[in-house]
């Protein structure tokens, strides 16, 4: 039996630290953003200290001077900030780590972690009005509304649409707060509505 080693060989480092934001949704719907600032030790030596900083968008950064004892591949949540009332649109949460074990990080490629996410605009409504003018192939057109858990909230039409006809669909929104909805319109022939 011949053993073939990995090529190129996996490079490891004695003093190496990296960071993560935990598991977060890339789209927020009226909820607070609460990342788990996580320190990870991919190094060969136990990690006993590190400087971790984090910030949201252009806010001032927060520094955590961490001390502890992380074995190789172990991790620890060092902060759980909570950001509320975020404006709709794109946001970036940035975490960096430096000075593992009070020395230079031998692998700086994993010292920075950026998590990009979007805050959806919010509306207070119990119905959505959808107006459609069908093309010359109205029976090819269908639609659906799904919530953030991909549950079907509503779909249509109840009967096939006629050609070149205006319709108004009134869709009732469930009384669930802080949820996002995805509206999708379909064309069964995949040639678009013209």
PDB file of C-alpha atoms in Angstrom, residues 25-127:
ATOM      1  CA  UNK A  25     -29.094  35.317   8.463  1.00  0.00           C
ATOM      2  CA  UNK A  26     -27.947  37.447   5.558  1.00  0.00           C
ATOM      3  CA  UNK A  27     -31.351  39.160   5.576  1.00  0.00           C
ATOM      4  CA  UNK A  28     -32.935  40.639   8.680  1.00  0.00           C
ATOM      5  CA  UNK A  29     -36.624  41.364   8.954  1.00  0.00           C
ATOM      6  CA  UNK A  30     -37.220  43.777  11.803  1.00  0.00           C
ATOM      7  CA  UNK A  31     -35.063  41.781  14.209  1.00  0.00           C
ATOM      8  CA  UNK A  32     -31.957  42.861  16.063  1.00  0.00           C
ATOM      9  CA  UNK A  33     -28.595  41.814  14.656  1.00  0.00           C
ATOM     10  CA  UNK A  34     -26.857  39.801  17.388  1.00  0.00           C
ATOM     11  CA  UNK A  35     -23.628  38.245  16.116  1.00  0.00           C
ATOM     12  CA  UNK A  36     -21.524  35.879  18.175  1.00  0.00           C
ATOM     13  CA  UNK A  37     -18.001  37.266  18.037  1.00  0.00           C
ATOM     14  CA  UNK A  38     -16.078  33.996  18.069  1.00  0.00           C
ATOM     15  CA  UNK A  39     -12.356  33.427  18.536  1.00  0.00           C
ATOM     16  CA  UNK A  40     -10.958  30.226  16.975  1.00  0.00           C
ATOM     17  CA  UNK A  41      -7.535  28.634  17.458  1.00  0.00           C
ATOM     18  CA  UNK A  42      -6.284  26.895  14.280  1.00  0.00           C
ATOM     19  CA  UNK A  43      -2.716  27.091  15.670  1.00  0.00           C
ATOM     20  CA  UNK A  44      -0.586  24.228  16.937  1.00  0.00           C
ATOM     21  CA  UNK A  45      -0.040  25.862  20.345  1.00  0.00           C
ATOM     22  CA  UNK A  46      -2.767  26.529  22.882  1.00  0.00           C
ATOM     23  CA  UNK A  47      -4.123  30.046  22.491  1.00  0.00           C
ATOM     24  CA  UNK A  48      -3.993  31.903  25.818  1.00  0.00           C
ATOM     25  CA  UNK A  49      -4.477  35.530  24.745  1.00  0.00           C
ATOM     26  CA  UNK A  50      -5.556  37.618  21.753  1.00  0.00           C
ATOM     27  CA  UNK A  51      -6.934  41.054  20.915  1.00  0.00           C
ATOM     28  CA  UNK A  52     -10.290  40.943  19.145  1.00  0.00           C
ATOM     29  CA  UNK A  53     -11.993  44.042  17.767  1.00  0.00           C
ATOM     30  CA  UNK A  54     -15.337  44.393  16.028  1.00  0.00           C
ATOM     31  CA  UNK A  55     -17.567  47.094  14.584  1.00  0.00           C
ATOM     32  CA  UNK A  56     -20.726  47.584  12.549  1.00  0.00           C
ATOM     33  CA  UNK A  57     -20.554  49.741   9.420  1.00  0.00           C
ATOM     34  CA  UNK A  58     -18.647  52.907  10.347  1.00  0.00           C
ATOM     35  CA  UNK A  59     -19.282  52.738  14.117  1.00  0.00           C
ATOM     36  CA  UNK A  60     -16.273  52.941  16.441  1.00  0.00           C
ATOM     37  CA  UNK A  61     -14.697  49.563  17.093  1.00  0.00           C
ATOM     38  CA  UNK A  62     -14.980  47.659  20.356  1.00  0.00           C
ATOM     39  CA  UNK A  63     -11.852  45.899  21.660  1.00  0.00           C
ATOM     40  CA  UNK A  64     -11.841  42.665  23.655  1.00  0.00           C
ATOM     41  CA  UNK A  65      -8.531  41.774  25.308  1.00  0.00           C
ATOM     42  CA  UNK A  66      -9.202  38.060  25.600  1.00  0.00           C
ATOM     43  CA  UNK A  67      -7.378  35.648  27.896  1.00  0.00           C
ATOM     44  CA  UNK A  68      -8.163  31.978  28.379  1.00  0.00           C
ATOM     45  CA  UNK A  69      -6.967  28.638  27.066  1.00  0.00           C
ATOM     46  CA  UNK A  70      -8.076  27.335  23.667  1.00  0.00           C
ATOM     47  CA  UNK A  71      -6.605  24.090  22.375  1.00  0.00           C
ATOM     48  CA  UNK A  72      -6.070  23.525  18.644  1.00  0.00           C
ATOM     49  CA  UNK A  73      -9.346  23.985  16.703  1.00  0.00           C
ATOM     50  CA  UNK A  74     -11.241  25.044  19.833  1.00  0.00           C
ATOM     51  CA  UNK A  75     -13.366  28.200  19.856  1.00  0.00           C
ATOM     52  CA  UNK A  76     -14.998  30.570  22.297  1.00  0.00           C
ATOM     53  CA  UNK A  77     -17.633  33.290  21.960  1.00  0.00           C
ATOM     54  CA  UNK A  78     -15.941  36.422  23.322  1.00  0.00           C
ATOM     55  CA  UNK A  79     -18.805  38.925  22.793  1.00  0.00           C
ATOM     56  CA  UNK A  80     -22.475  38.987  21.774  1.00  0.00           C
ATOM     57  CA  UNK A  81     -23.279  42.580  20.851  1.00  0.00           C
ATOM     58  CA  UNK A  82     -26.821  43.440  19.852  1.00  0.00           C
ATOM     59  CA  UNK A  83     -27.658  46.094  17.270  1.00  0.00           C
ATOM     60  CA  UNK A  84     -31.266  47.262  17.022  1.00  0.00           C
ATOM     61  CA  UNK A  85     -33.182  49.785  14.944  1.00  0.00           C
ATOM     62  CA  UNK A  86     -30.894  49.322  11.949  1.00  0.00           C
ATOM     63  CA  UNK A  87     -31.792  51.265   8.845  1.00  0.00           C
ATOM     64  CA  UNK A  88     -33.023  49.295   5.839  1.00  0.00           C
ATOM     65  CA  UNK A  89     -30.290  48.425   3.352  1.00  0.00           C
ATOM     66  CA  UNK A  90     -26.822  46.886   3.317  1.00  0.00           C
ATOM     67  CA  UNK A  91     -24.637  46.574   6.404  1.00  0.00           C
ATOM     68  CA  UNK A  92     -21.201  45.095   7.200  1.00  0.00           C
ATOM     69  CA  UNK A  93     -20.040  43.629  10.486  1.00  0.00           C
ATOM     70  CA  UNK A  94     -16.252  43.383  10.736  1.00  0.00           C
ATOM     71  CA  UNK A  95     -14.167  41.392  13.223  1.00  0.00           C
ATOM     72  CA  UNK A  96     -10.376  41.264  13.426  1.00  0.00           C
ATOM     73  CA  UNK A  97      -7.902  39.456  15.663  1.00  0.00           C
ATOM     74  CA  UNK A  98      -4.257  40.199  16.477  1.00  0.00           C
ATOM     75  CA  UNK A  99      -1.463  39.305  18.876  1.00  0.00           C
ATOM     76  CA  UNK A 100      -2.189  35.606  19.490  1.00  0.00           C
ATOM     77  CA  UNK A 101      -0.278  34.590  22.624  1.00  0.00           C
ATOM     78  CA  UNK A 102       1.152  38.116  22.766  1.00  0.00           C
ATOM     79  CA  UNK A 103       3.121  37.705  19.549  1.00  0.00           C
ATOM     80  CA  UNK A 104       2.719  38.255  15.814  1.00  0.00           C
ATOM     81  CA  UNK A 105       0.176  36.074  14.065  1.00  0.00           C
ATOM     82  CA  UNK A 106       2.046  33.698  11.757  1.00  0.00           C
ATOM     83  CA  UNK A 107      -0.958  33.491   9.405  1.00  0.00           C
ATOM     84  CA  UNK A 108      -2.547  36.892   8.797  1.00  0.00           C
ATOM     85  CA  UNK A 109      -4.774  35.580   5.983  1.00  0.00           C
ATOM     86  CA  UNK A 110      -7.492  34.625   8.487  1.00  0.00           C
ATOM     87  CA  UNK A 111      -7.276  37.610  10.863  1.00  0.00           C
ATOM     88  CA  UNK A 112     -10.201  39.521   9.334  1.00  0.00           C
ATOM     89  CA  UNK A 113     -13.818  38.384   9.019  1.00  0.00           C
ATOM     90  CA  UNK A 114     -16.495  40.499   7.310  1.00  0.00           C
ATOM     91  CA  UNK A 115     -20.170  39.533   7.398  1.00  0.00           C
ATOM     92  CA  UNK A 116     -22.415  41.415   4.967  1.00  0.00           C
ATOM     93  CA  UNK A 117     -26.150  41.461   5.537  1.00  0.00           C
ATOM     94  CA  UNK A 118     -29.264  43.352   4.500  1.00  0.00           C
ATOM     95  CA  UNK A 119     -32.028  44.807   6.625  1.00  0.00           C
ATOM     96  CA  UNK A 120     -35.301  44.633   4.743  1.00  0.00           C
ATOM     97  CA  UNK A 121     -37.622  47.617   4.752  1.00  0.00           C
ATOM     98  CA  UNK A 122     -40.630  47.142   6.994  1.00  0.00           C
ATOM     99  CA  UNK A 123     -44.248  47.966   6.325  1.00  0.00           C
ATOM    100  CA  UNK A 124     -47.274  47.838   8.555  1.00  0.00           C
ATOM    101  CA  UNK A 125     -50.022  46.253   6.511  1.00  0.00           C
ATOM    102  CA  UNK A 126     -52.375  43.306   6.526  1.00  0.00           C
ATOM    103  CA  UNK A 127     -52.881  43.193   2.762  1.00  0.00           C
TER     104      UNK A 127
END
